[in-house]
């Protein structure tokens, strides 16, 4: 699910995730939650992540 204000780079793959922030080109997200202040780097692959990490 892409929330208002989310940005997804060219070739990024987002599956079963909630995105409010920015996902770089070629990144891959599976079962992730990306907050509005988060930026996922180009080409990064994440599974089951919460960004930013709420426990940090």
mmCIF file with all atom_site columns, N, CA and C in Angstrom:
data_model
loop_
_atom_site.group_PDB
_atom_site.id
_atom_site.type_symbol
_atom_site.label_atom_id
_atom_site.label_alt_id
_atom_site.label_comp_id
_atom_site.label_asym_id
_atom_site.label_entity_id
_atom_site.label_seq_id
_atom_site.pdbx_PDB_ins_code
_atom_site.Cartn_x
_atom_site.Cartn_y
_atom_site.Cartn_z
_atom_site.occupancy
_atom_site.B_iso_or_equiv
_atom_site.pdbx_formal_charge
_atom_site.auth_seq_id
_atom_site.auth_comp_id
_atom_site.auth_asym_id
_atom_site.auth_atom_id
_atom_site.pdbx_PDB_model_num
ATOM 1   N N  . UNK A 1 1  ? 0.846  -1.161 0.000   1.00 0.00 ? 1  UNK A N  1
ATOM 2   C CA . UNK A 1 1  ? 0.000  0.000  0.000   1.00 0.00 ? 1  UNK A CA 1
ATOM 3   C C  . UNK A 1 1  ? 0.897  1.232  0.000   1.00 0.00 ? 1  UNK A C  1
ATOM 4   N N  . UNK A 1 2  ? 0.657  2.122  -0.924  1.00 0.00 ? 2  UNK A N  1
ATOM 5   C CA . UNK A 1 2  ? 1.404  3.373  -0.989  1.00 0.00 ? 2  UNK A CA 1
ATOM 6   C C  . UNK A 1 2  ? 0.543  4.478  -0.405  1.00 0.00 ? 2  UNK A C  1
ATOM 7   N N  . UNK A 1 3  ? 1.056  5.161  0.593   1.00 0.00 ? 3  UNK A N  1
ATOM 8   C CA . UNK A 1 3  ? 0.326  6.245  1.236   1.00 0.00 ? 3  UNK A CA 1
ATOM 9   C C  . UNK A 1 3  ? 0.631  7.565  0.548   1.00 0.00 ? 3  UNK A C  1
ATOM 10  N N  . UNK A 1 4  ? -0.240 8.564  0.713   1.00 0.00 ? 4  UNK A N  1
ATOM 11  C CA . UNK A 1 4  ? 0.013  9.875  0.105   1.00 0.00 ? 4  UNK A CA 1
ATOM 12  C C  . UNK A 1 4  ? 1.392  10.407 0.498   1.00 0.00 ? 4  UNK A C  1
ATOM 13  N N  . UNK A 1 5  ? 2.119  10.915 -0.464  1.00 0.00 ? 5  UNK A N  1
ATOM 14  C CA . UNK A 1 5  ? 3.457  11.450 -0.219  1.00 0.00 ? 5  UNK A CA 1
ATOM 15  C C  . UNK A 1 5  ? 4.579  10.455 -0.446  1.00 0.00 ? 5  UNK A C  1
ATOM 16  N N  . UNK A 1 6  ? 4.250  9.176  -0.614  1.00 0.00 ? 6  UNK A N  1
ATOM 17  C CA . UNK A 1 6  ? 5.279  8.161  -0.866  1.00 0.00 ? 6  UNK A CA 1
ATOM 18  C C  . UNK A 1 6  ? 5.875  8.372  -2.252  1.00 0.00 ? 6  UNK A C  1
ATOM 19  N N  . UNK A 1 7  ? 7.167  8.052  -2.376  1.00 0.00 ? 7  UNK A N  1
ATOM 20  C CA . UNK A 1 7  ? 7.792  8.103  -3.700  1.00 0.00 ? 7  UNK A CA 1
ATOM 21  C C  . UNK A 1 7  ? 8.545  6.803  -3.939  1.00 0.00 ? 7  UNK A C  1
ATOM 22  N N  . UNK A 1 8  ? 8.374  6.270  -5.133  1.00 0.00 ? 8  UNK A N  1
ATOM 23  C CA . UNK A 1 8  ? 8.957  4.982  -5.501  1.00 0.00 ? 8  UNK A CA 1
ATOM 24  C C  . UNK A 1 8  ? 9.838  5.189  -6.723  1.00 0.00 ? 8  UNK A C  1
ATOM 25  N N  . UNK A 1 9  ? 11.124 4.825  -6.608  1.00 0.00 ? 9  UNK A N  1
ATOM 26  C CA . UNK A 1 9  ? 12.070 4.990  -7.708  1.00 0.00 ? 9  UNK A CA 1
ATOM 27  C C  . UNK A 1 9  ? 11.838 3.994  -8.833  1.00 0.00 ? 9  UNK A C  1
ATOM 28  N N  . UNK A 1 10 ? 12.390 4.300  -9.990  1.00 0.00 ? 10 UNK A N  1
ATOM 29  C CA . UNK A 1 10 ? 12.273 3.433  -11.165 1.00 0.00 ? 10 UNK A CA 1
ATOM 30  C C  . UNK A 1 10 ? 12.770 2.024  -10.858 1.00 0.00 ? 10 UNK A C  1
ATOM 31  N N  . UNK A 1 11 ? 11.993 1.044  -11.233 1.00 0.00 ? 11 UNK A N  1
ATOM 32  C CA . UNK A 1 11 ? 12.394 -0.348 -11.092 1.00 0.00 ? 11 UNK A CA 1
ATOM 33  C C  . UNK A 1 11 ? 12.301 -0.902 -9.684  1.00 0.00 ? 11 UNK A C  1
ATOM 34  N N  . UNK A 1 12 ? 11.850 -0.106 -8.716  1.00 0.00 ? 12 UNK A N  1
ATOM 35  C CA . UNK A 1 12 ? 11.699 -0.607 -7.344  1.00 0.00 ? 12 UNK A CA 1
ATOM 36  C C  . UNK A 1 12 ? 10.533 -1.588 -7.298  1.00 0.00 ? 12 UNK A C  1
ATOM 37  N N  . UNK A 1 13 ? 10.674 -2.613 -6.445  1.00 0.00 ? 13 UNK A N  1
ATOM 38  C CA . UNK A 1 13 ? 9.620  -3.610 -6.272  1.00 0.00 ? 13 UNK A CA 1
ATOM 39  C C  . UNK A 1 13 ? 9.133  -3.536 -4.837  1.00 0.00 ? 13 UNK A C  1
ATOM 40  N N  . UNK A 1 14 ? 7.832  -3.370 -4.676  1.00 0.00 ? 14 UNK A N  1
ATOM 41  C CA . UNK A 1 14 ? 7.222  -3.265 -3.350  1.00 0.00 ? 14 UNK A CA 1
ATOM 42  C C  . UNK A 1 14 ? 6.081  -4.267 -3.288  1.00 0.00 ? 14 UNK A C  1
ATOM 43  N N  . UNK A 1 15 ? 6.188  -5.233 -2.356  1.00 0.00 ? 15 UNK A N  1
ATOM 44  C CA . UNK A 1 15 ? 5.158  -6.266 -2.240  1.00 0.00 ? 15 UNK A CA 1
ATOM 45  C C  . UNK A 1 15 ? 4.767  -6.451 -0.781  1.00 0.00 ? 15 UNK A C  1
ATOM 46  N N  . UNK A 1 16 ? 3.470  -6.515 -0.522  1.00 0.00 ? 16 UNK A N  1
ATOM 47  C CA . UNK A 1 16 ? 2.945  -6.737 0.833   1.00 0.00 ? 16 UNK A CA 1
ATOM 48  C C  . UNK A 1 16 ? 3.565  -5.767 1.832   1.00 0.00 ? 16 UNK A C  1
ATOM 49  N N  . UNK A 1 17 ? 3.669  -4.507 1.470   1.00 0.00 ? 17 UNK A N  1
ATOM 50  C CA . UNK A 1 17 ? 4.315  -3.495 2.302   1.00 0.00 ? 17 UNK A CA 1
ATOM 51  C C  . UNK A 1 17 ? 3.467  -2.235 2.374   1.00 0.00 ? 17 UNK A C  1
ATOM 52  N N  . UNK A 1 18 ? 3.746  -1.422 3.391   1.00 0.00 ? 18 UNK A N  1
ATOM 53  C CA . UNK A 1 18 ? 3.120  -0.113 3.550   1.00 0.00 ? 18 UNK A CA 1
ATOM 54  C C  . UNK A 1 18 ? 4.232  0.915  3.443   1.00 0.00 ? 18 UNK A C  1
ATOM 55  N N  . UNK A 1 19 ? 4.096  1.853  2.510   1.00 0.00 ? 19 UNK A N  1
ATOM 56  C CA . UNK A 1 19 ? 5.152  2.838  2.269   1.00 0.00 ? 19 UNK A CA 1
ATOM 57  C C  . UNK A 1 19 ? 4.591  4.249  2.368   1.00 0.00 ? 19 UNK A C  1
ATOM 58  N N  . UNK A 1 20 ? 5.202  5.062  3.253   1.00 0.00 ? 20 UNK A N  1
ATOM 59  C CA . UNK A 1 20 ? 4.858  6.480  3.365   1.00 0.00 ? 20 UNK A CA 1
ATOM 60  C C  . UNK A 1 20 ? 6.057  7.345  2.991   1.00 0.00 ? 20 UNK A C  1
ATOM 61  N N  . UNK A 1 21 ? 7.246  6.765  2.975   1.00 0.00 ? 21 UNK A N  1
ATOM 62  C CA . UNK A 1 21 ? 8.480  7.502  2.695   1.00 0.00 ? 21 UNK A CA 1
ATOM 63  C C  . UNK A 1 21 ? 8.948  7.336  1.265   1.00 0.00 ? 21 UNK A C  1
ATOM 64  N N  . UNK A 1 22 ? 10.259 7.247  1.103   1.00 0.00 ? 22 UNK A N  1
ATOM 65  C CA . UNK A 1 22 ? 10.880 7.207  -0.220  1.00 0.00 ? 22 UNK A CA 1
ATOM 66  C C  . UNK A 1 22 ? 11.623 5.888  -0.425  1.00 0.00 ? 22 UNK A C  1
ATOM 67  N N  . UNK A 1 23 ? 11.396 5.278  -1.572  1.00 0.00 ? 23 UNK A N  1
ATOM 68  C CA . UNK A 1 23 ? 12.070 4.027  -1.927  1.00 0.00 ? 23 UNK A CA 1
ATOM 69  C C  . UNK A 1 23 ? 12.908 4.288  -3.169  1.00 0.00 ? 23 UNK A C  1
ATOM 70  N N  . UNK A 1 24 ? 14.203 4.024  -3.071  1.00 0.00 ? 24 UNK A N  1
ATOM 71  C CA . UNK A 1 24 ? 15.122 4.293  -4.170  1.00 0.00 ? 24 UNK A CA 1
ATOM 72  C C  . UNK A 1 24 ? 14.956 3.345  -5.350  1.00 0.00 ? 24 UNK A C  1
ATOM 73  N N  . UNK A 1 25 ? 15.478 3.766  -6.477  1.00 0.00 ? 25 UNK A N  1
ATOM 74  C CA . UNK A 1 25 ? 15.415 2.980  -7.709  1.00 0.00 ? 25 UNK A CA 1
ATOM 75  C C  . UNK A 1 25 ? 16.019 1.594  -7.499  1.00 0.00 ? 25 UNK A C  1
ATOM 76  N N  . UNK A 1 26 ? 15.342 0.582  -7.996  1.00 0.00 ? 26 UNK A N  1
ATOM 77  C CA . UNK A 1 26 ? 15.851 -0.779 -7.948  1.00 0.00 ? 26 UNK A CA 1
ATOM 78  C C  . UNK A 1 26 ? 15.780 -1.448 -6.591  1.00 0.00 ? 26 UNK A C  1
ATOM 79  N N  . UNK A 1 27 ? 15.242 -0.771 -5.580  1.00 0.00 ? 27 UNK A N  1
ATOM 80  C CA . UNK A 1 27 ? 15.114 -1.380 -4.253  1.00 0.00 ? 27 UNK A CA 1
ATOM 81  C C  . UNK A 1 27 ? 14.025 -2.444 -4.290  1.00 0.00 ? 27 UNK A C  1
ATOM 82  N N  . UNK A 1 28 ? 14.073 -3.363 -3.328  1.00 0.00 ? 28 UNK A N  1
ATOM 83  C CA . UNK A 1 28 ? 13.090 -4.431 -3.246  1.00 0.00 ? 28 UNK A CA 1
ATOM 84  C C  . UNK A 1 28 ? 12.604 -4.546 -1.807  1.00 0.00 ? 28 UNK A C  1
ATOM 85  N N  . UNK A 1 29 ? 11.289 -4.414 -1.604  1.00 0.00 ? 29 UNK A N  1
ATOM 86  C CA . UNK A 1 29 ? 10.699 -4.512 -0.271  1.00 0.00 ? 29 UNK A CA 1
ATOM 87  C C  . UNK A 1 29 ? 9.666  -5.622 -0.254  1.00 0.00 ? 29 UNK A C  1
ATOM 88  N N  . UNK A 1 30 ? 9.725  -6.468 0.765   1.00 0.00 ? 30 UNK A N  1
ATOM 89  C CA . UNK A 1 30 ? 8.750  -7.530 0.952   1.00 0.00 ? 30 UNK A CA 1
ATOM 90  C C  . UNK A 1 30 ? 8.307  -7.503 2.410   1.00 0.00 ? 30 UNK A C  1
ATOM 91  N N  . UNK A 1 31 ? 7.032  -7.322 2.648   1.00 0.00 ? 31 UNK A N  1
ATOM 92  C CA . UNK A 1 31 ? 6.457  -7.315 4.001   1.00 0.00 ? 31 UNK A CA 1
ATOM 93  C C  . UNK A 1 31 ? 7.139  -6.290 4.900   1.00 0.00 ? 31 UNK A C  1
ATOM 94  N N  . UNK A 1 32 ? 7.250  -5.061 4.424   1.00 0.00 ? 32 UNK A N  1
ATOM 95  C CA . UNK A 1 32 ? 7.917  -3.992 5.165   1.00 0.00 ? 32 UNK A CA 1
ATOM 96  C C  . UNK A 1 32 ? 6.955  -2.852 5.478   1.00 0.00 ? 32 UNK A C  1
ATOM 97  N N  . UNK A 1 33 ? 7.338  -2.047 6.473   1.00 0.00 ? 33 UNK A N  1
ATOM 98  C CA . UNK A 1 33 ? 6.646  -0.805 6.792   1.00 0.00 ? 33 UNK A CA 1
ATOM 99  C C  . UNK A 1 33 ? 7.685  0.294  6.712   1.00 0.00 ? 33 UNK A C  1
ATOM 100 N N  . UNK A 1 34 ? 7.451  1.282  5.852   1.00 0.00 ? 34 UNK A N  1
ATOM 101 C CA . UNK A 1 34 ? 8.386  2.389  5.646   1.00 0.00 ? 34 UNK A CA 1
ATOM 102 C C  . UNK A 1 34 ? 7.688  3.673  6.069   1.00 0.00 ? 34 UNK A C  1
ATOM 103 N N  . UNK A 1 35 ? 8.196  4.300  7.139   1.00 0.00 ? 35 UNK A N  1
ATOM 104 C CA . UNK A 1 35 ? 7.601  5.521  7.665   1.00 0.00 ? 35 UNK A CA 1
ATOM 105 C C  . UNK A 1 35 ? 7.834  6.728  6.773   1.00 0.00 ? 35 UNK A C  1
ATOM 106 N N  . UNK A 1 36 ? 7.108  7.797  7.064   1.00 0.00 ? 36 UNK A N  1
ATOM 107 C CA . UNK A 1 36 ? 7.148  8.998  6.228   1.00 0.00 ? 36 UNK A CA 1
ATOM 108 C C  . UNK A 1 36 ? 8.503  9.689  6.226   1.00 0.00 ? 36 UNK A C  1
ATOM 109 N N  . UNK A 1 37 ? 9.315  9.488  7.260   1.00 0.00 ? 37 UNK A N  1
ATOM 110 C CA . UNK A 1 37 ? 10.635 10.125 7.326   1.00 0.00 ? 37 UNK A CA 1
ATOM 111 C C  . UNK A 1 37 ? 11.741 9.238  6.771   1.00 0.00 ? 37 UNK A C  1
ATOM 112 N N  . UNK A 1 38 ? 11.398 8.027  6.365   1.00 0.00 ? 38 UNK A N  1
ATOM 113 C CA . UNK A 1 38 ? 12.402 7.052  5.935   1.00 0.00 ? 38 UNK A CA 1
ATOM 114 C C  . UNK A 1 38 ? 12.747 7.175  4.455   1.00 0.00 ? 38 UNK A C  1
ATOM 115 N N  . UNK A 1 39 ? 14.018 6.875  4.157   1.00 0.00 ? 39 UNK A N  1
ATOM 116 C CA . UNK A 1 39 ? 14.498 6.797  2.783   1.00 0.00 ? 39 UNK A CA 1
ATOM 117 C C  . UNK A 1 39 ? 15.207 5.462  2.609   1.00 0.00 ? 39 UNK A C  1
ATOM 118 N N  . UNK A 1 40 ? 14.724 4.653  1.692   1.00 0.00 ? 40 UNK A N  1
ATOM 119 C CA . UNK A 1 40 ? 15.338 3.365  1.390   1.00 0.00 ? 40 UNK A CA 1
ATOM 120 C C  . UNK A 1 40 ? 16.312 3.585  0.234   1.00 0.00 ? 40 UNK A C  1
ATOM 121 N N  . UNK A 1 41 ? 17.553 3.184  0.433   1.00 0.00 ? 41 UNK A N  1
ATOM 122 C CA . UNK A 1 41 ? 18.608 3.407  -0.564  1.00 0.00 ? 41 UNK A CA 1
ATOM 123 C C  . UNK A 1 41 ? 18.348 2.628  -1.851  1.00 0.00 ? 41 UNK A C  1
ATOM 124 N N  . UNK A 1 42 ? 18.866 3.158  -2.945  1.00 0.00 ? 42 UNK A N  1
ATOM 125 C CA . UNK A 1 42 ? 18.771 2.483  -4.242  1.00 0.00 ? 42 UNK A CA 1
ATOM 126 C C  . UNK A 1 42 ? 19.356 1.083  -4.151  1.00 0.00 ? 42 UNK A C  1
ATOM 127 N N  . UNK A 1 43 ? 18.646 0.108  -4.704  1.00 0.00 ? 43 UNK A N  1
ATOM 128 C CA . UNK A 1 43 ? 19.140 -1.259 -4.777  1.00 0.00 ? 43 UNK A CA 1
ATOM 129 C C  . UNK A 1 43 ? 19.064 -2.060 -3.489  1.00 0.00 ? 43 UNK A C  1
ATOM 130 N N  . UNK A 1 44 ? 18.644 -1.452 -2.385  1.00 0.00 ? 44 UNK A N  1
ATOM 131 C CA . UNK A 1 44 ? 18.571 -2.157 -1.105  1.00 0.00 ? 44 UNK A CA 1
ATOM 132 C C  . UNK A 1 44 ? 17.453 -3.189 -1.145  1.00 0.00 ? 44 UNK A C  1
ATOM 133 N N  . UNK A 1 45 ? 17.683 -4.362 -0.540  1.00 0.00 ? 45 UNK A N  1
ATOM 134 C CA . UNK A 1 45 ? 16.674 -5.411 -0.460  1.00 0.00 ? 45 UNK A CA 1
ATOM 135 C C  . UNK A 1 45 ? 16.330 -5.641 0.998   1.00 0.00 ? 45 UNK A C  1
ATOM 136 N N  . UNK A 1 46 ? 15.046 -5.495 1.343   1.00 0.00 ? 46 UNK A N  1
ATOM 137 C CA . UNK A 1 46 ? 14.590 -5.668 2.720   1.00 0.00 ? 46 UNK A CA 1
ATOM 138 C C  . UNK A 1 46 ? 13.403 -6.618 2.761   1.00 0.00 ? 46 UNK A C  1
ATOM 139 N N  . UNK A 1 47 ? 13.369 -7.453 3.808   1.00 0.00 ? 47 UNK A N  1
ATOM 140 C CA . UNK A 1 47 ? 12.236 -8.336 4.048   1.00 0.00 ? 47 UNK A CA 1
ATOM 141 C C  . UNK A 1 47 ? 11.859 -8.230 5.519   1.00 0.00 ? 47 UNK A C  1
ATOM 142 N N  . UNK A 1 48 ? 10.592 -7.935 5.794   1.00 0.00 ? 48 UNK A N  1
ATOM 143 C CA . UNK A 1 48 ? 10.101 -7.883 7.169   1.00 0.00 ? 48 UNK A CA 1
ATOM 144 C C  . UNK A 1 48 ? 10.657 -6.738 7.996   1.00 0.00 ? 48 UNK A C  1
ATOM 145 N N  . UNK A 1 49 ? 11.115 -5.689 7.368   1.00 0.00 ? 49 UNK A N  1
ATOM 146 C CA . UNK A 1 49 ? 11.741 -4.574 8.093   1.00 0.00 ? 49 UNK A CA 1
ATOM 147 C C  . UNK A 1 49 ? 10.733 -3.485 8.428   1.00 0.00 ? 49 UNK A C  1
ATOM 148 N N  . UNK A 1 50 ? 11.046 -2.741 9.498   1.00 0.00 ? 50 UNK A N  1
ATOM 149 C CA . UNK A 1 50 ? 10.321 -1.527 9.850   1.00 0.00 ? 50 UNK A CA 1
ATOM 150 C C  . UNK A 1 50 ? 11.341 -0.406 9.839   1.00 0.00 ? 50 UNK A C  1
ATOM 151 N N  . UNK A 1 51 ? 11.105 0.590  8.996   1.00 0.00 ? 51 UNK A N  1
ATOM 152 C CA . UNK A 1 51 ? 12.071 1.671  8.823   1.00 0.00 ? 51 UNK A CA 1
ATOM 153 C C  . UNK A 1 51 ? 11.348 2.995  9.018   1.00 0.00 ? 51 UNK A C  1
ATOM 154 N N  . UNK A 1 52 ? 11.767 3.847  9.967   1.00 0.00 ? 52 UNK A N  1
ATOM 155 C CA . UNK A 1 52 ? 12.837 3.579  10.924  1.00 0.00 ? 52 UNK A CA 1
ATOM 156 C C  . UNK A 1 52 ? 12.425 2.506  11.934  1.00 0.00 ? 52 UNK A C  1
ATOM 157 N N  . UNK A 1 53 ? 13.409 1.865  12.525  1.00 0.00 ? 53 UNK A N  1
ATOM 158 C CA . UNK A 1 53 ? 13.184 0.789  13.488  1.00 0.00 ? 53 UNK A CA 1
ATOM 159 C C  . UNK A 1 53 ? 12.569 1.374  14.765  1.00 0.00 ? 53 UNK A C  1
ATOM 160 N N  . UNK A 1 54 ? 11.349 0.970  15.121  1.00 0.00 ? 54 UNK A N  1
ATOM 161 C CA . UNK A 1 54 ? 10.700 1.535  16.305  1.00 0.00 ? 54 UNK A CA 1
ATOM 162 C C  . UNK A 1 54 ? 11.353 1.117  17.620  1.00 0.00 ? 54 UNK A C  1
ATOM 163 N N  . UNK A 1 55 ? 12.213 0.101  17.597  1.00 0.00 ? 55 UNK A N  1
ATOM 164 C CA . UNK A 1 55 ? 12.863 -0.352 18.829  1.00 0.00 ? 55 UNK A CA 1
ATOM 165 C C  . UNK A 1 55 ? 14.233 0.273  19.039  1.00 0.00 ? 55 UNK A C  1
ATOM 166 N N  . UNK A 1 56 ? 14.696 1.060  18.072  1.00 0.00 ? 56 UNK A N  1
ATOM 167 C CA . UNK A 1 56 ? 16.037 1.654  18.172  1.00 0.00 ? 56 UNK A CA 1
ATOM 168 C C  . UNK A 1 56 ? 16.034 2.892  19.035  1.00 0.00 ? 56 UNK A C  1
#
